[in-house]
XYZ file of C-alpha atoms in Angstrom:
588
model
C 148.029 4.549 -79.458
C 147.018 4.577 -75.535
C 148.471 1.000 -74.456
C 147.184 1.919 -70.661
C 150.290 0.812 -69.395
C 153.583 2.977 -68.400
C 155.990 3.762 -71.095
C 158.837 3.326 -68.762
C 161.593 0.506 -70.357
C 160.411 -2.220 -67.439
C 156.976 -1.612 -66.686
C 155.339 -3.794 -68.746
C 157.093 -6.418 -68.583
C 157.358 -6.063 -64.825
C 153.795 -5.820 -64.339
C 153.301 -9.000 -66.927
C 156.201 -10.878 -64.355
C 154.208 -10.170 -61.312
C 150.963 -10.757 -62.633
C 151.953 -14.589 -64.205
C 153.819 -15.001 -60.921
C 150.281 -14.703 -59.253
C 148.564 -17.482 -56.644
C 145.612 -16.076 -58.477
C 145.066 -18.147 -61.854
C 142.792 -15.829 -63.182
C 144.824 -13.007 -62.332
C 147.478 -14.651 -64.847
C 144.940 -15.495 -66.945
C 143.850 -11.968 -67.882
C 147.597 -11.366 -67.716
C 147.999 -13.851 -70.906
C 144.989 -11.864 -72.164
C 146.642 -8.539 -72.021
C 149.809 -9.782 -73.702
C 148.689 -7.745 -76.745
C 148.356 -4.649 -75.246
C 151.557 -4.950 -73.427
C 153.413 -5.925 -76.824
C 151.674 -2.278 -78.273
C 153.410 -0.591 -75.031
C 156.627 -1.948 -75.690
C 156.922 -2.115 -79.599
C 157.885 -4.502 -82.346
C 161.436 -4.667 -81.462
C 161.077 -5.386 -78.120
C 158.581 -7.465 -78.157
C 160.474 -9.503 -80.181
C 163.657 -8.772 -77.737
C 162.079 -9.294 -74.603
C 158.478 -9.952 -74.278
C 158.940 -13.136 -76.866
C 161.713 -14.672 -75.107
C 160.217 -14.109 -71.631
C 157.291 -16.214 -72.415
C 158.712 -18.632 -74.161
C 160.015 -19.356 -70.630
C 157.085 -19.353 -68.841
C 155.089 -22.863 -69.574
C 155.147 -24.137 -66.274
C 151.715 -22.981 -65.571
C 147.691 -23.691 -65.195
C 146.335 -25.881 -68.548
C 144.162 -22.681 -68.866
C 146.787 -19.959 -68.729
C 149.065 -22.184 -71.194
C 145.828 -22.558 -73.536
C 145.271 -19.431 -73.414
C 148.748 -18.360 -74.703
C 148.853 -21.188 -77.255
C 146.072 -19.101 -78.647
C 147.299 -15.605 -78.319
C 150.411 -16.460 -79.935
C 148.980 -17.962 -83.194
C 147.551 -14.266 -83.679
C 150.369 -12.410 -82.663
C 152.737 -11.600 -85.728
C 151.296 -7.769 -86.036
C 152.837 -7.338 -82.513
C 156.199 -8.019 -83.266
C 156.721 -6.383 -87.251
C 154.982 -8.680 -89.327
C 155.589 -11.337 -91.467
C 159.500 -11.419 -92.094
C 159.535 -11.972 -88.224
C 156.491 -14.693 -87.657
C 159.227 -17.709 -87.441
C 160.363 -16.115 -83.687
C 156.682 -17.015 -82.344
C 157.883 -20.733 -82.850
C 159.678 -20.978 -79.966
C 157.091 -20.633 -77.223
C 155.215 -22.769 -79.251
C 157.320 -25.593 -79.189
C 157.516 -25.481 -76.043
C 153.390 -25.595 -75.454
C 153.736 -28.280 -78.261
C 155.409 -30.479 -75.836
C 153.173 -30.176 -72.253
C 151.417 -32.535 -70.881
C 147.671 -31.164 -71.457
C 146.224 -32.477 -74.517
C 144.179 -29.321 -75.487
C 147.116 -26.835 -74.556
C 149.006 -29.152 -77.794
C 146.266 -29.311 -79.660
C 146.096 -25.634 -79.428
C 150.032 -25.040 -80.177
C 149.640 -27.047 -82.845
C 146.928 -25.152 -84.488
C 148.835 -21.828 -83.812
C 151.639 -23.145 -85.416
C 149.875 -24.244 -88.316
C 148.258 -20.931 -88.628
C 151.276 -18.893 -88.601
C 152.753 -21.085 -91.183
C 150.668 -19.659 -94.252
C 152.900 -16.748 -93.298
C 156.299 -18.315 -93.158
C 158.332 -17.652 -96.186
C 160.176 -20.832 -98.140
C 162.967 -19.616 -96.283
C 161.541 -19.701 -93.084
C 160.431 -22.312 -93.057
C 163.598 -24.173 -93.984
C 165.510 -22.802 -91.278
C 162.744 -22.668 -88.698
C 159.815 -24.868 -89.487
C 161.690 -27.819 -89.883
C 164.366 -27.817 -87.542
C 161.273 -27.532 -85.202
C 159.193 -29.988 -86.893
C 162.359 -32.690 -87.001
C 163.163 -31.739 -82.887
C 159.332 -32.473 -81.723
C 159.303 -35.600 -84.241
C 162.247 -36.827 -82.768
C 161.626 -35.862 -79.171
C 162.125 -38.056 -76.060
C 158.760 -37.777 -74.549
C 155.761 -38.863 -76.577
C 153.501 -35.080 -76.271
C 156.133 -33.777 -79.059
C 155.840 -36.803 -81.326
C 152.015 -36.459 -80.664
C 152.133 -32.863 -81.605
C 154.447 -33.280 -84.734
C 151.995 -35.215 -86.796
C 149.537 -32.263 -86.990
C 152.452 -30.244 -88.464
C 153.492 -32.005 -91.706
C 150.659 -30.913 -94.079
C 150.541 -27.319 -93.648
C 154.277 -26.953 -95.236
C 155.038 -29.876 -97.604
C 153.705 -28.360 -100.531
C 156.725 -25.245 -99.542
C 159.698 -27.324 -99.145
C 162.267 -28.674 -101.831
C 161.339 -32.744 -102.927
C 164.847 -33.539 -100.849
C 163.042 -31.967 -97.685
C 159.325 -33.310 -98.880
C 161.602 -36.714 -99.013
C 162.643 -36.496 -95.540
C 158.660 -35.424 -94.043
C 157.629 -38.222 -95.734
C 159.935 -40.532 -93.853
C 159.497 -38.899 -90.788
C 155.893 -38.997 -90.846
C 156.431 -43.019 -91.515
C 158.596 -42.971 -88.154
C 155.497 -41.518 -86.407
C 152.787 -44.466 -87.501
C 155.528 -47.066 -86.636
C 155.641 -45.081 -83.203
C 155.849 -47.428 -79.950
C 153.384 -45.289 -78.385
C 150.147 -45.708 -79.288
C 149.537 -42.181 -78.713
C 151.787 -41.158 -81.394
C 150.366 -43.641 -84.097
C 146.495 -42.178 -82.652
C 148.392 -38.751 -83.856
C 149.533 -40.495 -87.069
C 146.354 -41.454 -88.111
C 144.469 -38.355 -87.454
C 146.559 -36.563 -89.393
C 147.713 -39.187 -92.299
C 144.459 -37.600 -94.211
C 145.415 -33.706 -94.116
C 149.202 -35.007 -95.775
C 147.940 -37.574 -97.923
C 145.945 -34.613 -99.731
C 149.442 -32.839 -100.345
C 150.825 -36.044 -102.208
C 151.442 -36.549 -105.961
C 149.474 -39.833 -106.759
C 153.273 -41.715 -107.072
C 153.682 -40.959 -103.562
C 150.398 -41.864 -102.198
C 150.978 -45.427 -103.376
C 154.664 -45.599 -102.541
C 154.786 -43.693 -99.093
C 151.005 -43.041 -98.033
C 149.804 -46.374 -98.459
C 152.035 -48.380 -96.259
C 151.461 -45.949 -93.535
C 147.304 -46.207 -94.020
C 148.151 -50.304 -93.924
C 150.378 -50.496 -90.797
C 148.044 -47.255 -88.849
C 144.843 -49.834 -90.258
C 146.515 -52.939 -88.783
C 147.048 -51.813 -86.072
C 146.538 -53.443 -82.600
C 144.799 -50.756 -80.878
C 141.200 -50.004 -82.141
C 141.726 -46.347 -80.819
C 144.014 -46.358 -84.134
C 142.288 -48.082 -86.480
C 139.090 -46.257 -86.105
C 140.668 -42.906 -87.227
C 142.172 -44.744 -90.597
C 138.403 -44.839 -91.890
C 139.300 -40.865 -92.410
C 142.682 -41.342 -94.191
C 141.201 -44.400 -96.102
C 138.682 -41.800 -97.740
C 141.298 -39.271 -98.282
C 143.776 -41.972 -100.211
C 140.831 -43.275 -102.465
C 139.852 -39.465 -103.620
C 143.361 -39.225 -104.990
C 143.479 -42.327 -106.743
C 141.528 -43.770 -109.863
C 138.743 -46.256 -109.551
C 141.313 -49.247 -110.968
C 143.552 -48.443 -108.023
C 141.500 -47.862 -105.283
C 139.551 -51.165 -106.496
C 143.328 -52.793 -106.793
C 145.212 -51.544 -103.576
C 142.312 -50.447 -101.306
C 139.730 -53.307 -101.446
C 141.147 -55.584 -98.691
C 141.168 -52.696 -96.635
C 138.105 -51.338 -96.928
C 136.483 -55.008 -96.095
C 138.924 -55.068 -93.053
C 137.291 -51.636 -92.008
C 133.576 -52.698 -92.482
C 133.949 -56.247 -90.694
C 136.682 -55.037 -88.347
C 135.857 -56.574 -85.042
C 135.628 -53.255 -82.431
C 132.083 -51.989 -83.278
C 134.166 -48.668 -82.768
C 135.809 -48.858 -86.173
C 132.660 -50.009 -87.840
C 131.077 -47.421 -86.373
C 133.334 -45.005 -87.660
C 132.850 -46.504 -90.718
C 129.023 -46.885 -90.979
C 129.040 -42.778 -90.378
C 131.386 -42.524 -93.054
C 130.014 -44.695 -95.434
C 128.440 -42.621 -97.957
C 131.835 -40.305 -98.109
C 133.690 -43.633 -98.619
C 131.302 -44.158 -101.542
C 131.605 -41.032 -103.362
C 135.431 -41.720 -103.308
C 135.433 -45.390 -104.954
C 133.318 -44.923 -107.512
C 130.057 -46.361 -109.014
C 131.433 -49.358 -109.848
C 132.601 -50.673 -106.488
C 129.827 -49.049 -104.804
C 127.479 -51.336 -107.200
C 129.873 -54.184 -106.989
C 131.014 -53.922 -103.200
C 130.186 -51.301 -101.310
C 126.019 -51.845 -101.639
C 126.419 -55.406 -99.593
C 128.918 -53.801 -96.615
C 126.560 -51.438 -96.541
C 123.598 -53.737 -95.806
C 125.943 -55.648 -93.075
C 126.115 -52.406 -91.498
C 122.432 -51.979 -91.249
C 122.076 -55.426 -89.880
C 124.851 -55.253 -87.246
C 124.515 -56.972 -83.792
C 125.753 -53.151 -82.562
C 123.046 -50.658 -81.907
C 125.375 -47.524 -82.653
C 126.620 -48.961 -85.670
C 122.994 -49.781 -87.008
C 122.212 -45.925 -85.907
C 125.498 -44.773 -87.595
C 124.192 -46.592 -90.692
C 120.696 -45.617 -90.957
C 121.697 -42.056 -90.936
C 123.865 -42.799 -94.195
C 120.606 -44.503 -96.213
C 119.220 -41.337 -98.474
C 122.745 -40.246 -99.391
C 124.105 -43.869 -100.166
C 120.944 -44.532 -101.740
C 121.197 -41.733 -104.278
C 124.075 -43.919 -106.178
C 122.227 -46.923 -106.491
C 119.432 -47.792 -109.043
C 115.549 -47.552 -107.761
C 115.525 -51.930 -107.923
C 118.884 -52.623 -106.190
C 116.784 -49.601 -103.651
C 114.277 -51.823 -103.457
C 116.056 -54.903 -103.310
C 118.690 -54.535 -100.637
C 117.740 -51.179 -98.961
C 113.888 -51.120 -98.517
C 113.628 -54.433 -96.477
C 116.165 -53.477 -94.051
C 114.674 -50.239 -93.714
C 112.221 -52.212 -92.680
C 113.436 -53.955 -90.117
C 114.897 -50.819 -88.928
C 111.591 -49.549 -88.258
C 111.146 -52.072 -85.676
C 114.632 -52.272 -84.198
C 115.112 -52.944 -80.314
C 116.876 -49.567 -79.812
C 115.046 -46.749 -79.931
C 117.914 -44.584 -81.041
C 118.364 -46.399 -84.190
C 114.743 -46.081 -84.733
C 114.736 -42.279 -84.141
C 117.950 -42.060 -86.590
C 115.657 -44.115 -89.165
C 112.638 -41.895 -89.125
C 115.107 -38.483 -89.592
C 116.383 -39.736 -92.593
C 113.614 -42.690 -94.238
C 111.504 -39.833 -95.897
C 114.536 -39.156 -98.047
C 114.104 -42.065 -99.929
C 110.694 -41.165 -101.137
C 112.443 -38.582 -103.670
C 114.077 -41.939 -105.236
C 111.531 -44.466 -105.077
C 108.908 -41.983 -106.703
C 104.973 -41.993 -105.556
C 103.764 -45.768 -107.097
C 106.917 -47.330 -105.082
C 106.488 -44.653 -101.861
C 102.792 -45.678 -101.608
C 103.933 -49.099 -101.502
C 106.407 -49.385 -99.461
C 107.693 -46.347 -97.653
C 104.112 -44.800 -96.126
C 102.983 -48.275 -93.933
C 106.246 -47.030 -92.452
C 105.782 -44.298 -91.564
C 102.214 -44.650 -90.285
C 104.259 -46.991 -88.352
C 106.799 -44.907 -86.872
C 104.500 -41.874 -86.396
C 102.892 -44.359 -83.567
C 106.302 -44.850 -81.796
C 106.557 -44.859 -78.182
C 109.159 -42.637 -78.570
C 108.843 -39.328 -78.810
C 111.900 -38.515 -80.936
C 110.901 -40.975 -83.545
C 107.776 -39.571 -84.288
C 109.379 -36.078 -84.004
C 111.786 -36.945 -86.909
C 109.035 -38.266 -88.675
C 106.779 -35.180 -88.440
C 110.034 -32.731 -89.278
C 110.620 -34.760 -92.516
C 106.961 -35.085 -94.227
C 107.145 -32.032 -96.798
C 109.361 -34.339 -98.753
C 106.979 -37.001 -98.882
C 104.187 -34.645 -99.913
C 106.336 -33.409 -102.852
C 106.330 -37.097 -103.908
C 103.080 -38.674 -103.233
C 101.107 -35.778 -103.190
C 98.787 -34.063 -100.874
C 95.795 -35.893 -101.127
C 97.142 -38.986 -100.210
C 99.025 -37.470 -97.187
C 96.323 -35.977 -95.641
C 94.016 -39.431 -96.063
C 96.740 -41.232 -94.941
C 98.747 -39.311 -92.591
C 96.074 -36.683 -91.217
C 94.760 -39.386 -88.244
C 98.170 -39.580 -87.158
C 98.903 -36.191 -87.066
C 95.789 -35.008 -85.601
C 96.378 -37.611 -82.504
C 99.947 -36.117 -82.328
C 98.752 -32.786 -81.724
C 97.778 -33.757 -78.273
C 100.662 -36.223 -77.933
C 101.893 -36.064 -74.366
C 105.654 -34.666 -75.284
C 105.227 -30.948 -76.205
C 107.760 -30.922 -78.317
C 105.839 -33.354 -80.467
C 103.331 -30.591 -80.371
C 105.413 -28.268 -81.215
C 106.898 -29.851 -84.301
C 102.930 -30.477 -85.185
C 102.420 -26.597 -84.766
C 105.342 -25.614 -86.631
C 103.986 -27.916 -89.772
C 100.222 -26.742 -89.826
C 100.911 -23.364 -92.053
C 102.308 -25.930 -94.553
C 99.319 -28.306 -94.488
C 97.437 -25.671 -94.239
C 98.626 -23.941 -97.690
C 98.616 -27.724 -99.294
C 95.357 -28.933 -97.882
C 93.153 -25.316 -98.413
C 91.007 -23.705 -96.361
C 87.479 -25.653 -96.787
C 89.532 -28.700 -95.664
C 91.585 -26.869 -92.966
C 88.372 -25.093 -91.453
C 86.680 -28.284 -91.151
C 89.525 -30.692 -89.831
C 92.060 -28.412 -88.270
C 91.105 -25.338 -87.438
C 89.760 -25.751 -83.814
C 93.127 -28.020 -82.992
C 94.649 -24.845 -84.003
C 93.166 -22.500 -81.419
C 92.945 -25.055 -78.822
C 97.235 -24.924 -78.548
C 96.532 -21.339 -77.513
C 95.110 -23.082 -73.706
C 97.811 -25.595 -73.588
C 99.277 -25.839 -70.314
C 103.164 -25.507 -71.698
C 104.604 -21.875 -72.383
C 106.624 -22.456 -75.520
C 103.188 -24.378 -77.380
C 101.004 -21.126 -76.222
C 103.533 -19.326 -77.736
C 104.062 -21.670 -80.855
C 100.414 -21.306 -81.463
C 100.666 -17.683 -81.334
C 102.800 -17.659 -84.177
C 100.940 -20.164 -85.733
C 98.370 -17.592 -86.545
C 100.238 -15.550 -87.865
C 101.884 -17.622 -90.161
C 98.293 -18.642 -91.147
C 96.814 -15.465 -91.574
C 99.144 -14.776 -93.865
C 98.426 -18.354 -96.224
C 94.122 -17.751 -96.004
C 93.744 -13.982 -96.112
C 92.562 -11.296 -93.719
C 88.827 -12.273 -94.663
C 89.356 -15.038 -93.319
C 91.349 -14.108 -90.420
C 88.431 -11.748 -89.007
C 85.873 -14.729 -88.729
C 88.152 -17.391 -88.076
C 90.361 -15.876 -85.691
C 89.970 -12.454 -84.242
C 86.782 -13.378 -83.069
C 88.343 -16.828 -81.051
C 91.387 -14.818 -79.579
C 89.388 -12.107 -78.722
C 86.837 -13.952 -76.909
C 89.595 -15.213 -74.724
C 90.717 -11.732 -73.376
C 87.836 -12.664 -71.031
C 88.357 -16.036 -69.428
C 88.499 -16.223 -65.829
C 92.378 -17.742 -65.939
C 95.237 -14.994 -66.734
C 96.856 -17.733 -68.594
C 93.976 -17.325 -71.675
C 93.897 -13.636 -71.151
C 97.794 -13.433 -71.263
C 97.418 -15.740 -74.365
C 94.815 -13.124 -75.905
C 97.514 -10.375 -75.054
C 100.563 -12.348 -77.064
C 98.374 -13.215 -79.898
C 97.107 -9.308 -80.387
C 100.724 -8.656 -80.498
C 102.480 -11.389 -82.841
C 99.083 -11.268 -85.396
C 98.570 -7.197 -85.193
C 101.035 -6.552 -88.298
C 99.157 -9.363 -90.319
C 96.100 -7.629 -89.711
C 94.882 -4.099 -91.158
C 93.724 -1.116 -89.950
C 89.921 -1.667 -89.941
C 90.222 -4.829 -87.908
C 92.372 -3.129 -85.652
C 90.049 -0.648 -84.906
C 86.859 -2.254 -84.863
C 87.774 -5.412 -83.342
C 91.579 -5.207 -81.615
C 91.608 -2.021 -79.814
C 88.889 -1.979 -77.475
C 89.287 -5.358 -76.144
C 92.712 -4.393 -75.608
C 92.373 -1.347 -73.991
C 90.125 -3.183 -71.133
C 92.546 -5.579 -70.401
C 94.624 -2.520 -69.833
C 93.372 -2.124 -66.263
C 93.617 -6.055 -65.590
C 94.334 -6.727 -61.603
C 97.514 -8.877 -62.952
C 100.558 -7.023 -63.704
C 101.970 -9.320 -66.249
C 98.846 -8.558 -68.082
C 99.486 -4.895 -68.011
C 102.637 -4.737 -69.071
C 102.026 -7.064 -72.607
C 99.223 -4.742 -73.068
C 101.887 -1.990 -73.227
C 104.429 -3.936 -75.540
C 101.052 -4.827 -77.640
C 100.256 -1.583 -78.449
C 103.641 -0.322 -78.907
C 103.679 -3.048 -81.551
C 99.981 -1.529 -83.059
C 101.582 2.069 -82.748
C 104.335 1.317 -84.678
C 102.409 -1.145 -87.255
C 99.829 1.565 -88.228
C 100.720 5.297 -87.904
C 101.996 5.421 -91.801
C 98.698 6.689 -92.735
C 95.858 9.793 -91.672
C 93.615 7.147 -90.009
C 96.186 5.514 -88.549
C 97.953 8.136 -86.713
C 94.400 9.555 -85.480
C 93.895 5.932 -84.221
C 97.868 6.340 -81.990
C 96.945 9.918 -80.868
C 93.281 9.559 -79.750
C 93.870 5.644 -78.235
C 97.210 4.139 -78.185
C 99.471 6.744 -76.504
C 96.484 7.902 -73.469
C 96.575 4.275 -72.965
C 100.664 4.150 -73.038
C 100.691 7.198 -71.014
C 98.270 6.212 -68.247
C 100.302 2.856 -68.216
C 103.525 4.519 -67.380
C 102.128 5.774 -63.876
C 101.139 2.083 -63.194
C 102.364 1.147 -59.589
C 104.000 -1.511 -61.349
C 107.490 -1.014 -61.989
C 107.660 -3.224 -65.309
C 104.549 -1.658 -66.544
C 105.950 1.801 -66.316
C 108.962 0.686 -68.224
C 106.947 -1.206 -70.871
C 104.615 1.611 -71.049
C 107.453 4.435 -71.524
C 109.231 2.783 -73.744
C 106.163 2.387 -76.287
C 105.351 6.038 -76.075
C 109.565 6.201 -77.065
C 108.847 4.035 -80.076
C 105.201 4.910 -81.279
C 105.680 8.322 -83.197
């Protein structure tokens, strides 16, 4: 293999030297970048000779060049002979493991976690866990920070003596003095408690959730909602309700809206773990506390757990607890927590079923499609086909139509938008008589809205639509209306006529094309605007290629499509000619 560098014994590594030695930081950036190639150059053995030990000397750099190597390194065991020789990569590593940069350690650490699938028992005996023990251990905090990440990836691999000792050390790290380190701790207390046999969850894991949960600092005690989840999936529903109760309440009511908040998003996770029972017995009144919390991001937090929660309890205790703060939801303060209602409220319809939905869900959302927020009524919009599925159609549309139809013009296009992007499935539910008389001219009258992306939107609309009613109804419904713009005095409408003809043309066959497409199209051909000219191009390039499988068809692309292409492609217009050339390339 070509390695691009001189085969010489020094030159890579002298050109690597110079290169990190650099005022330039990019300059030693790409040189980090290049390590690969240079290790090729060189070969396994010295690469593992020299090139290894030479970097595992150079960390006093840029956050971005030491990043960068924390990365390159976690790939880098094909460089230097493979497997049997991955455990010499965890020297420069420990040494990124320890910086001061938090994402540089974050980054070692995931390296070394990576090339730790590879490491044989072996290895990691002699290797892994002298490094593990020296960066537990260390004097500076960055390589007790950077330890805790390590313990899961090899304690199923080691001996129970040395699974003895991790377990110990790990308990060193959440009694840290540093609040950093216990931050660490708790992160990763999860990740190891899923390596535990159930004895050792409630003999080791457990006291080091409780002390990490106690703690002083809420920057701890918000990560333990995590490892709390993690303990009760690998105990039994009698033990979680007998060892974990106390802190799960200490969680919920903590007082830093942070760790409820970490909680509240959490919640239905927490619930799958504990089990029916508790959920029923417990969990169902935390969970209203969380929806009524004086904290806005904890109410938000918690209204984007209601379907899922809500899916273990019975359609009363639904009723009961959930439905009546949902309600109050709906007219919270914040308009965040009202947004993160309306994303998630039509999921409840599914459980409450259509008598109970009628009743109780749809006044809602009336009432939340009239927000004076955008977003809510966004969310809203987004989420209706699962209220149709439930209450039906017919009641929708009676109900829900008004609102929709005033939404269309709502002064946030991307309220329009999400309207647009829902019509081909009211459309298909509400049929065509229906659609023709209530919806049809909203429809075309997106194609002159002022914004680019609902012009667009609407274009595709059509097509979408097209393809629900039929090509019958297509020619008197819509060619006609699209065509009929190609004439307006504003080049926004005949630009609009130009996209249409080319997102509807496949939907369309070849006797509209002909009669009704083409000719239009060909006159706006010579428009004064050069815009104009060159969609005319990519719009028949799009016809060309949509309708020269057959006789007719190809007679149609010889006699008008490609003089049309080919008289485009002398336009003055630069764009046009390249438009133009390229369809006659494409249209066969």
């Amino acid at each position: 293999m070509d390695s691009g560098f001189p085969t010489d014994d020094v030159a890579p590594i002298a050109i690597l030297m110079d290169e990190l030695r650099s005022e330039d930081v990019q300059l030693r950036l790409n040189a980090i970048h290049s390590i690969p190639t240079i290790a090729l150059a060189l070969g396994p053995d010295r690469a593992r000779q020299e090139l290894i030990p030479f970097l595992q000397d150079s960390v006093d750099d840029e956050d971005e060049v030491l990043l960068a190597l924390a990365e390159e390194l976690g790939g880098f065991e094909e460089y230097i002979g493979g497997k049997e020789h991955t455990h010499i990569l965890l020297g420069p590593l420990e040494n990124l493991s320890a910086v001061e940069e938090t994402l540089v350690r974050d980054k070692a650490a995931e390296s070394i976690n990576k090339l730790a699938a590879s490491l044989s028992p072996a290895q990691i005996e002699e290797f892994y866990i002298p490094l593990l023990k020296r960066l537990s251990s260390g004097e500076w905090f960055t390589s007790r920070t950077s330890s805790a990440a390590l313990y899961a990836a090899v304690y199923p691999k080691v001996s129970p003596a040395i699974q003895d000792d991790l377990r110990k050390g790990y308990a060193a790290l959440g009694a840290d003095d540093t609040p950093m380190v216990r931050r660490a701790a708790a992160k990763w207390l999860g990740s190891l408690i899923k390596q535990l046999s159930s004895a050792h969850v409630l003999s080791d894991g457990l006291p080091i959730y409780r002390r990490l949960q106690g703690d002083d600092q809420d920057s701890v005690r918000l990560l333990t909602v995590e490892d709390l989840i993690a303990i009760a999936q690998s105990l039994s529903p009698a033990e979680v309700k007998d060892q974990l109760l106390k802190q799960i309440r200490g969680s919920i009511t903590d007082k830093s809206w942070r760790v409820r908040y970490m909680a509240a998003s959490h919640f239905n996770e927490l619930a799958e773990a504990v089990g029916t029972e508790l959920v029923r017995e417990e969990l169902i009144g935390h969970f209203v506390q969380l929806l009524k919390d004086n904290e806005a991001e904890v109410r938000t937090a918690a209204a984007g757990q209601i379907p899922a929660f809500s899916k273990q309890l019975e359609r009363e205790v639904i009723l009961a607890r959930v439905v009546p703060c949902v309600r109050d939801l709906s007219t919270d303060t914040s308009q965040h927590v009202r947004a993160a209602l309306a994303n998630q409220i039509c999921g409840l319809a599914p459980l409450l079923a259509r008598e109970a939905t009628t009743e109780h869900l749809l006044p809602l959302f009336l009432h939340l499609l009239k927000d004076d927020f955008p977003e809510v009524r966004l969310n809203i919009i987004s989420k209706l086909e699962t209220v149709n599925d439930v209450i039906g159609i017919e009641m929708l549309s009676e109900n829900l139509l008004p609102a929709i139809v005033e939404l269309a013009e709502d002064k946030s296009w991307r309220v329009r938008q999400a309207i647009i992007e829902y019509i081909p499935l009211l459309a298909k539910q509400l049929g065509r008589t229906f659609f023709d008389a209530q919806l049809s001219n909203l429809c075309m009258s997106w194609l002159g809205d002022t914004v680019y992306s609902i012009r667009e939107a609407a274009t595709v609309n059509l097509r979408k639509l097209i393809e629900v009613f039929g090509l019958d109804w297509a020619r008197t419904a819509i060619v006609p209306r699209v065509m009929g713009m190609g004439s307006h005095p504003n080049y926004l409408f005949r630009m609009t006529t130009v996209q249409a003809i080319t997102i509807i043309a496949p939907a369309l066959d070849l006797e509209v094309i002909r009669g009704e497409i083409v000719d239009p199209l060909l006159q706006l051909a010579g428009d004064a605007i050069p815009n104009i000219r060159f969609n005319v191009a990519k719009a028949l390039e799009v016809v060309g290629k949509s309708y020269n499988t057959t006789a007719e068809g190809q007679a149609l692309v010889s006699q008008r499509i490609k003089p049309a292409l080919e008289q485009l492609s002398k336009d003055p217009d630069a764009d046009v000619q390249y438009f133009a050339s390229r369809g006659l390339k494409n249209v066969k």
